[in-house]
Coordinates of C-alpha atoms and ligand atoms in Angstrom, one line a residue:
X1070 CA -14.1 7.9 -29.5
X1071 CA -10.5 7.9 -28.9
X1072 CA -7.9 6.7 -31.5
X1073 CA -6.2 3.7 -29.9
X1074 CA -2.4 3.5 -31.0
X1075 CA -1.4 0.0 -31.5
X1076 CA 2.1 -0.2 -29.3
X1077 CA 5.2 -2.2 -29.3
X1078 CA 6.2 -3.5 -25.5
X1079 CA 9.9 -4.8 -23.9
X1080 CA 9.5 -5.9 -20.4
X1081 CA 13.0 -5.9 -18.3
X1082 CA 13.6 -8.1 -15.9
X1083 CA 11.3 -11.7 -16.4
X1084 CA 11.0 -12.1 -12.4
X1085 CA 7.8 -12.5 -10.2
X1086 CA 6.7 -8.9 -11.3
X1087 CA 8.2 -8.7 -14.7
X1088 CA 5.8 -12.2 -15.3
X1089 CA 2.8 -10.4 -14.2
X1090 CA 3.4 -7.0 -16.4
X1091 CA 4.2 -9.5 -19.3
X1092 CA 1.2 -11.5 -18.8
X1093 CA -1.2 -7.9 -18.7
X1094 CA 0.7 -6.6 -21.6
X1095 CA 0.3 -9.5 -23.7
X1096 CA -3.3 -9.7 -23.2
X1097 CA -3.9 -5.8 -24.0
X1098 CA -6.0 -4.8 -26.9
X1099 CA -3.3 -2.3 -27.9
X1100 CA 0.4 -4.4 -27.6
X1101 CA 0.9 -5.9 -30.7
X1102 CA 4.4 -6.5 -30.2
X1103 CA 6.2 -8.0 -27.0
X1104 CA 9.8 -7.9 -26.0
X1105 CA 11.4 -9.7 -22.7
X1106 CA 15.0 -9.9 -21.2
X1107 CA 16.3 -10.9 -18.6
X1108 CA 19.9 -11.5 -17.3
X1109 CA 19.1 -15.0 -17.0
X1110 CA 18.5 -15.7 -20.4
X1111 CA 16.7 -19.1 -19.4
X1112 CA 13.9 -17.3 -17.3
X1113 CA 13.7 -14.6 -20.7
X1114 CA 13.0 -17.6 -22.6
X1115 CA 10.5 -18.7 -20.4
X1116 CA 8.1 -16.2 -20.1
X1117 CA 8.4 -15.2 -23.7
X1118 CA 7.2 -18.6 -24.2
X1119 CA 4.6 -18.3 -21.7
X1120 CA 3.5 -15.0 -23.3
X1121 CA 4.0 -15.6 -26.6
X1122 CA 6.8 -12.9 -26.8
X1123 CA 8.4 -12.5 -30.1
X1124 CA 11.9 -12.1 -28.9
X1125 CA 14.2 -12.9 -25.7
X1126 CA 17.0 -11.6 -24.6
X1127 CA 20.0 -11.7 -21.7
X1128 CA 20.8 -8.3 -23.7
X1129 CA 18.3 -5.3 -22.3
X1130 CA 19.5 -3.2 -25.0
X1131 CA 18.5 -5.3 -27.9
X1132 CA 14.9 -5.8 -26.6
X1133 CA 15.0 -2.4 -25.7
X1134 CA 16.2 -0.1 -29.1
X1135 CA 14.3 -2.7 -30.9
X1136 CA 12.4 -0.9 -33.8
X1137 CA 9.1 -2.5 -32.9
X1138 CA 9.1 -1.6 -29.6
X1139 CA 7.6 1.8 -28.4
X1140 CA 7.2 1.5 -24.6
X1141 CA 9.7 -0.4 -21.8
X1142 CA 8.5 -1.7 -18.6
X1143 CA 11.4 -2.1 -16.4
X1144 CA 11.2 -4.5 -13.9
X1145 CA 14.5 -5.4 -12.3
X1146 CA 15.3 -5.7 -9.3
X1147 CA 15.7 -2.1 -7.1
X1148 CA 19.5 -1.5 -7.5
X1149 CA 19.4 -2.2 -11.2
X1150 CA 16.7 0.3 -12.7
X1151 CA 19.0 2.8 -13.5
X1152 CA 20.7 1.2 -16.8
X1153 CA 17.8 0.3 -18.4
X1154 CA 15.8 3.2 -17.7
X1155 CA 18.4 5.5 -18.9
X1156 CA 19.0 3.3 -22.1
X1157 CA 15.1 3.4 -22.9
X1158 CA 15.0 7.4 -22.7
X1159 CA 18.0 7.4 -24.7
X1160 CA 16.3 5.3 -27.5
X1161 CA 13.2 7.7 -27.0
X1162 CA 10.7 5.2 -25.7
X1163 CA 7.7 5.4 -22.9
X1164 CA 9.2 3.6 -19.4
X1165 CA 7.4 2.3 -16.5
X1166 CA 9.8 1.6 -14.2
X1167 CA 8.9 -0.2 -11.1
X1168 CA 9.1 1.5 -7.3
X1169 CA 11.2 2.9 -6.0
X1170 CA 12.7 4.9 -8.7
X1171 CA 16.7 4.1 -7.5
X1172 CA 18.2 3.2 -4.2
X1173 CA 20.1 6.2 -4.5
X1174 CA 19.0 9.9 -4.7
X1175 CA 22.3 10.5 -7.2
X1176 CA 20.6 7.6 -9.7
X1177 CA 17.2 8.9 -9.4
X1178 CA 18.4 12.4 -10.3
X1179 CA 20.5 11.0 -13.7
X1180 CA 17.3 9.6 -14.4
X1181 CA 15.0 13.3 -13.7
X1182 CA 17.7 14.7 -15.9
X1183 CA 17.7 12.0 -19.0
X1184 CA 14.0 12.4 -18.9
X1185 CA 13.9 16.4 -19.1
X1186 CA 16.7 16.3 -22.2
X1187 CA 14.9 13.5 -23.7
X1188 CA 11.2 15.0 -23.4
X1189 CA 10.3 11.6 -22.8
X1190 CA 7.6 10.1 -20.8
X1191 CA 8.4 8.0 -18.1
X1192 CA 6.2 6.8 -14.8
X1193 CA 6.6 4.9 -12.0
X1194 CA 4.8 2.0 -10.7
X1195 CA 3.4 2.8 -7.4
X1196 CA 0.5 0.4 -7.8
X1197 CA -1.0 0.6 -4.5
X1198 CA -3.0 3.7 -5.9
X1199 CA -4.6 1.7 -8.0
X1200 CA -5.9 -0.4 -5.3
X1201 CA -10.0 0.8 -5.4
X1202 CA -10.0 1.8 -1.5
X1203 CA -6.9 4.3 -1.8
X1204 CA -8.1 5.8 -5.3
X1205 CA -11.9 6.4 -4.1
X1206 CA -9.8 8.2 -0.7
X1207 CA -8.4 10.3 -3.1
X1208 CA -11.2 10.9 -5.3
X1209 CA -13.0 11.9 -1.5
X1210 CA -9.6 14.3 -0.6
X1211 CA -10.0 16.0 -4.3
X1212 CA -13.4 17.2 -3.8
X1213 CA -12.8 18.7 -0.4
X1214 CA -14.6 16.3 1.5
X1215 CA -11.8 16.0 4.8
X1216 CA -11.2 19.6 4.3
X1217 CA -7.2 20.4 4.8
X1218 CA -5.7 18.0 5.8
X1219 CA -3.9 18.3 9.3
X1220 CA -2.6 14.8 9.8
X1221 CA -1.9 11.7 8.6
X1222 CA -1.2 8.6 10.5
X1223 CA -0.5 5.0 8.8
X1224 CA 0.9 2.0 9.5
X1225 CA 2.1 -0.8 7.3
X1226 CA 2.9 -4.8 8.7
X1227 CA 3.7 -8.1 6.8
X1228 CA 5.9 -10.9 7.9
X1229 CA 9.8 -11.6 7.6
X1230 CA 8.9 -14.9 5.1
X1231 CA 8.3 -11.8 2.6
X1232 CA 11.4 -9.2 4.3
X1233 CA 14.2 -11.8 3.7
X1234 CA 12.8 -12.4 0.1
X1235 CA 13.4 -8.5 -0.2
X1236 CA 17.0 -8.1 1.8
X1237 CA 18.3 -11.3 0.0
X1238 CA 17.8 -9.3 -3.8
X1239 CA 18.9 -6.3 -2.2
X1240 CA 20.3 -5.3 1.1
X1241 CA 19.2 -1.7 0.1
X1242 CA 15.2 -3.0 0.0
X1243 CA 14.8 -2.5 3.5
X1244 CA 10.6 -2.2 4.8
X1245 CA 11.2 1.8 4.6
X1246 CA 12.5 2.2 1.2
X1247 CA 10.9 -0.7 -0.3
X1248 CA 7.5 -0.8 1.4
X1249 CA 7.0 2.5 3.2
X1250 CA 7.7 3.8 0.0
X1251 CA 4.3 3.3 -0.6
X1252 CA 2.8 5.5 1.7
X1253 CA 5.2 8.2 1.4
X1254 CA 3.6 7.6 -2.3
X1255 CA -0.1 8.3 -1.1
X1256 CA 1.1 11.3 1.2
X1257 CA 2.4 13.2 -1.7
X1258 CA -1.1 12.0 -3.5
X1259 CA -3.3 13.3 -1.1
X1260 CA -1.6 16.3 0.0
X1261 CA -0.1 18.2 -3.0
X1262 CA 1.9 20.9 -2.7
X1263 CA 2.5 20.5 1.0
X1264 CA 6.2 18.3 1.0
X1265 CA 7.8 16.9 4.1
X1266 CA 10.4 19.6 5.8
X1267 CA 11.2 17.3 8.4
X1268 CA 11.5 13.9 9.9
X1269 CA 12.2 12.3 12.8
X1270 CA 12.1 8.1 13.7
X1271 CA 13.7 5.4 15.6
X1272 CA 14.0 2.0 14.8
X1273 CA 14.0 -0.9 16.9
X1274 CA 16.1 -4.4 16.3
X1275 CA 15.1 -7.5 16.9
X1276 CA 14.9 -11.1 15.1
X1277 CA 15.9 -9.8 11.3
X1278 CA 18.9 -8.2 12.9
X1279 CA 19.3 -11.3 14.6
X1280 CA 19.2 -13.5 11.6
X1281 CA 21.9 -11.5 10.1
X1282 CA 20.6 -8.6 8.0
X1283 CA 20.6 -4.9 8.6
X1284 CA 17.6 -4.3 9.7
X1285 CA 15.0 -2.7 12.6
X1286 CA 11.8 -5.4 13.2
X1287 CA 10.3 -2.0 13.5
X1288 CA 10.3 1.7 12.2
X1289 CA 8.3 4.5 13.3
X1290 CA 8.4 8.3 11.8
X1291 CA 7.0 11.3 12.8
X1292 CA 7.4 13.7 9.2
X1293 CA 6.2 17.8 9.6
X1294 CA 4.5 19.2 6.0
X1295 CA 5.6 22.9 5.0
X1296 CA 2.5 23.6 6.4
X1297 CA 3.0 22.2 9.5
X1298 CA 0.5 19.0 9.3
X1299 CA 1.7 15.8 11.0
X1300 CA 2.4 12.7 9.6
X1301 CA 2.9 9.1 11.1
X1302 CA 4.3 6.9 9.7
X1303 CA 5.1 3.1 11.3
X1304 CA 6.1 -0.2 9.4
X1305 CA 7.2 -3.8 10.6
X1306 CA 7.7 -6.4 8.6
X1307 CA 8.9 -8.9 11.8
X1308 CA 5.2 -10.6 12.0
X1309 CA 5.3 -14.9 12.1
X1310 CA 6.3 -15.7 9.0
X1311 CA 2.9 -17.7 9.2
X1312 CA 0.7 -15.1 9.7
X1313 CA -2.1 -15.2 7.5
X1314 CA -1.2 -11.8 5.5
X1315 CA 0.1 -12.8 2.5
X1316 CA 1.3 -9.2 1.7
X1317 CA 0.6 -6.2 3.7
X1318 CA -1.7 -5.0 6.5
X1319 CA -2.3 -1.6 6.6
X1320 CA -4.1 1.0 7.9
X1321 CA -4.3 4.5 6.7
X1322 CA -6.3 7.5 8.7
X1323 CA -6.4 10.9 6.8
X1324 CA -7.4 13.9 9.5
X1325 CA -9.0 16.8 7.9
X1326 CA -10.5 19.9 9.1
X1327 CA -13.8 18.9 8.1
X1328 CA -13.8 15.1 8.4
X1329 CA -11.5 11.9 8.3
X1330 CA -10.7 9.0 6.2
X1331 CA -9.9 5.3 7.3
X1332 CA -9.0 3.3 5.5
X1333 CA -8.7 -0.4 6.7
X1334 CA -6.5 -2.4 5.1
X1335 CA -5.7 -5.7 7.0
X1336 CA -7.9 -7.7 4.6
X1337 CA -9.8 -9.5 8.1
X1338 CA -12.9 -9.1 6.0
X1339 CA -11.9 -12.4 3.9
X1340 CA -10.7 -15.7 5.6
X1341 CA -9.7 -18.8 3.6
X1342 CA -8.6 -21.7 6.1
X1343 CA -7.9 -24.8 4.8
X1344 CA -6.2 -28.4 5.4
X1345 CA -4.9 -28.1 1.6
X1346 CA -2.5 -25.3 2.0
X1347 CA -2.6 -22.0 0.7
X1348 CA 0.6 -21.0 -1.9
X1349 CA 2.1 -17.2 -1.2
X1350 CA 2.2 -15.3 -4.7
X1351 CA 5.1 -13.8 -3.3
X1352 CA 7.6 -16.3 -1.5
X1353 CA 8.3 -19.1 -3.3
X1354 CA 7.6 -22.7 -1.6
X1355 CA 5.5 -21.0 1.7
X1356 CA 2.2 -22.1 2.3
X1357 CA -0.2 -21.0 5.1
X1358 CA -3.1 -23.0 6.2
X1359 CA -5.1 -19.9 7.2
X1360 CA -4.8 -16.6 4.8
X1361 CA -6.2 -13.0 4.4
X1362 CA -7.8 -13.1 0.5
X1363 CA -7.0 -10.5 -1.1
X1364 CA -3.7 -9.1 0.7
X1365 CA -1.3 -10.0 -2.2
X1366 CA -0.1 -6.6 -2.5
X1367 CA -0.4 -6.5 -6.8
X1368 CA -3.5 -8.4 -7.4
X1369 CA -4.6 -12.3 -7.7
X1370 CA -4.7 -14.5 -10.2
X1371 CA -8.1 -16.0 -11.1
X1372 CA -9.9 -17.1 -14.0
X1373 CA -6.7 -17.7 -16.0
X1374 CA -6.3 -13.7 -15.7
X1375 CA -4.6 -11.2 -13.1
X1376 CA -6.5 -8.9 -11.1
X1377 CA -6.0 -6.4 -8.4
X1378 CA -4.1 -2.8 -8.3
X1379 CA -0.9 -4.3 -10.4
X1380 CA -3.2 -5.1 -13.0
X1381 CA -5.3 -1.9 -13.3
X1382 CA -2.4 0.0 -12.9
X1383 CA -0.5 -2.0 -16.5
X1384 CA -3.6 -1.5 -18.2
X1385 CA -4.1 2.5 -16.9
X1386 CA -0.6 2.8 -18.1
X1387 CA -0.9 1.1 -21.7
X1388 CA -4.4 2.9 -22.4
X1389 CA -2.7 6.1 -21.5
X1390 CA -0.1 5.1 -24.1
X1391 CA -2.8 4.1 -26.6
X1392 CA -5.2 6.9 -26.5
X1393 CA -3.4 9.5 -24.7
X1394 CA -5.8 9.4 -21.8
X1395 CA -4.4 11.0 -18.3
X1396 CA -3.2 8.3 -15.9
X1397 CA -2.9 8.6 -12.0
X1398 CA 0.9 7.1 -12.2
X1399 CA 3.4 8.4 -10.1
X1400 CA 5.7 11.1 -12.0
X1401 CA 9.3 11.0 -12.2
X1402 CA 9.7 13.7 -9.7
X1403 CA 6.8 12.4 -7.3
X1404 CA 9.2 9.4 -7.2
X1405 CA 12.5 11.0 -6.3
X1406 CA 11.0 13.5 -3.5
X1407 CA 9.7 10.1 -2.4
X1408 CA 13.0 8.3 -2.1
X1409 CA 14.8 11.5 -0.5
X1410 CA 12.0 11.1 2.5
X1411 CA 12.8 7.4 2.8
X1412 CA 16.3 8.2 2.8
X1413 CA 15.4 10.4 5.5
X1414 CA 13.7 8.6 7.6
X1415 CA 17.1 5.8 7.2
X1416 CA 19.2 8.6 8.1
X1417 CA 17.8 10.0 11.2
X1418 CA 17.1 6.7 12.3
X1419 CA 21.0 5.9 12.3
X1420 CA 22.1 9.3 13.5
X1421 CA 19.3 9.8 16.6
X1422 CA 18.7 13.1 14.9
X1423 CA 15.9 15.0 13.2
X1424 CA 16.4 15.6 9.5
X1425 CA 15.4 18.6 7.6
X1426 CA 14.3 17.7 4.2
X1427 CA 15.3 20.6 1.8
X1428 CA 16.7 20.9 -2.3
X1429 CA 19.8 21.4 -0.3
X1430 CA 19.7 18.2 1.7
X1431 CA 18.3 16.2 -1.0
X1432 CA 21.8 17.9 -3.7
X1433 CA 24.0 17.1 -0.7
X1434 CA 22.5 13.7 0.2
X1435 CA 23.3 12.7 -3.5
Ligands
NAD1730 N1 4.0 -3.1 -7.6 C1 4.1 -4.1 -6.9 O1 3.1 -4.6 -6.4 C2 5.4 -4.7 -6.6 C3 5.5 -5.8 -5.7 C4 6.7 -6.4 -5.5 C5 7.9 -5.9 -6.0 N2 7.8 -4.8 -6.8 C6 9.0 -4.2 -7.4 O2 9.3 -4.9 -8.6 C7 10.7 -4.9 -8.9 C8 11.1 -6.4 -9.1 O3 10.7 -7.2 -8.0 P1 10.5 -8.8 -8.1 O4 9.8 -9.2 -6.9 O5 9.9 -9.1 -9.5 O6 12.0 -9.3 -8.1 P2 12.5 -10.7 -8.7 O7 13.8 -10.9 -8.0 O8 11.5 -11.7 -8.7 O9 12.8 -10.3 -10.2 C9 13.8 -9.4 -10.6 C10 14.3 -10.0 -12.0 O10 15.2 -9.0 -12.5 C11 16.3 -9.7 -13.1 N3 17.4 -8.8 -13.2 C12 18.2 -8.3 -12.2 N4 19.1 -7.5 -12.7 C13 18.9 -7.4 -14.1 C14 19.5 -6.6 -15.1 N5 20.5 -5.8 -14.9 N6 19.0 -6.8 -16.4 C15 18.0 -7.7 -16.6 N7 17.4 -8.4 -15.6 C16 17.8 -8.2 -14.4 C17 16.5 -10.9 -12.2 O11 17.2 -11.9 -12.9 C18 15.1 -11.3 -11.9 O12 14.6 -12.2 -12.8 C19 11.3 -4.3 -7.7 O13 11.6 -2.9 -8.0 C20 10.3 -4.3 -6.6 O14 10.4 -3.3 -5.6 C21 6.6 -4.2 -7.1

């Protein structure tokens, strides 16, 4: 039997994520001890009460080197995960820090550098691994069932209700480096060892440039592996804003030398339409009279509890932390790799030019 460690948790950053991490941690065997701030002190105070967290904060630090705590989840929004994180190795505590890692390769290698002198232990949560049909895909890849894999194409869609929730916190949380993210994520999963040399892509503008924000309605990249498999990668997030996604739609095609993978993942399989109207977990007052169960991208709430790949991915993460048991999070380094190719795929979408992805580009990119 293992020996479960009872653990101390802060969670940083009390927004729509932050409540859900709060909510999983609270409720795990293991967390005896809860911790939330916020910079609006007023939501802090909120959730704490909602979770029955011992102490809130507008101050991340104090939740943070707080001698009860052992472990920080932080939950900001993207272009403020750098403090905290680099505060929590400095006080030698366990971080999950939400996708992606920075906006900026320059942060994301502070934080690579404050976790090597700190020895500590820090992940990051890419939780659409935990979603059952990408894990069992690469429980398939590991034992050798596609063979090598040649190619990859994927595609990821959801509607501009949820891109203007995204480019109003953060001009920088465009579809690629927010969302793509994701599947640059599973790439490096299923094909280890084997990183993107080169990309190419083109973006096309449309209504979110037209509303203002600076942004393509659509993306599509073509990325070589060292090698020299193929990978496609296409995202729009320009769909209706009432379209009945209320997350992503994806699909995700792994081509091996000895078979394929598909993965569907535009949730058709589950149709809710009712007169009543059907609340989006992720846009505040938006309802949709016809919806796609189960395409909130973290998880659903029912029974009074959370479930879905945010969920499974908290708990992995605290039960790793408990007994020491291997978790399938995204590493540190995963994560930064991962933002250099989404930088890349920005960057030779604004120049018209091919990108080679190299330690060199990736030092002079920062
Ligand atoms: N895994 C998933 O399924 C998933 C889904 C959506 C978003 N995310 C990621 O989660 C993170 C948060 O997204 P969200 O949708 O919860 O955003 P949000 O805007 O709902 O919440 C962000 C919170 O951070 C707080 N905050 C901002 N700067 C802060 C600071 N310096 N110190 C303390 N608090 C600060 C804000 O006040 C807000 O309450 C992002 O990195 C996002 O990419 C993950």
């Amino acid at each position: 039997m293992p020996q479960h460690r009872q653990i101390g948790v802060a969670v940083v950053g009390a927004g729509r994520i932050g409540a859900m991490r709060a909510h999983l941690a609270a409720a795990h065997p293991a967390v005896r001890f809860l911790a939330v701030s916020d910079a609006d002190p007023a939501r802090a105070r909120a959730l704490a009460d909602k979770t029955q967290a011992r102490v809130s904060s507008a101050d991340n630090l104090e939740v943070i080197s707080h001698p009860e705590v052992d472990a920080v989840i932080v939950s900001t929004s993207e272009h403020e995960h750098t403090a905290p994180v680099l505060q929590a190795l400095e006080c030698g505590k366990a971080v999950l820090v939400e996708k992606p890692i920075a906006l900026e390769l320059e942060d994301a290698s502070r934080i690579l550098a404050a976790l090597e002198a700190s020895r500590g232990n820090l992940r990051v949560g890419y939780s659409r691994r935990f979603k059952r049909r990408y894990l069992t895909a690469k429980e398939q890849v590991k034992l050798g069932r596609v063979g090598k894999i040649v190619g990859i194409s994927a595609r990821l869609y959801n509607t501009r209700a949820q891109v203007y929730q995204m480019l109003n916190r953060n001009p920088g949380a465009t579809p690629v480096v927010d969302s793509l993210t994701y599947y640059v994520d599973l790439l490096g999963w299923y094909a280890p060892d084997n990183p993107v040399v080169e990309v190419s892509a083109w973006g096309q503008a449309g209504t979110i440039r037209a509303r203002g924000y600076d942004c393509d309605d659509v993306t599509w990249a073509i990325l070589r592996l060292a090698d020299g498999a193929i990978v496609n990668l296409g995202v729009s997030f320009a769909f209706p804003d009432h379209y009945p996604s209320l997350g992503y739609s994806g699909r995700f095609e792994i081509l091996g030398t000895e078979g394929v993978l598909v993965i569907d993942d535009d949730h058709l399989d589950q149709l809710l339409c009712t007169e009543h109207g059907i609340p989006h977990i992720y846009v505040p007052d938006h309802t949709v009279n016809m919806a796609f169960l189960g395409s909130s991208a973290p998880g659903d709430w029912a029974e009074g509890d959370f479930w879905g790949p945010l969920a499974s991915e908290t708990r992995a993460w605290l039960d790793h932390l408990s007994t020491g048991r291997p978790c399938a999070l995204t590493t540190a380094a995963e994560a930064r790799n991962n933002l250099a190719v989404t930088l890349a795929i920005e960057h030779a979408v604004a120049s018209g030019k091919p990108v080679k992805l190299s330690p060199a580009w990736a030092s002079a990119a920062a």
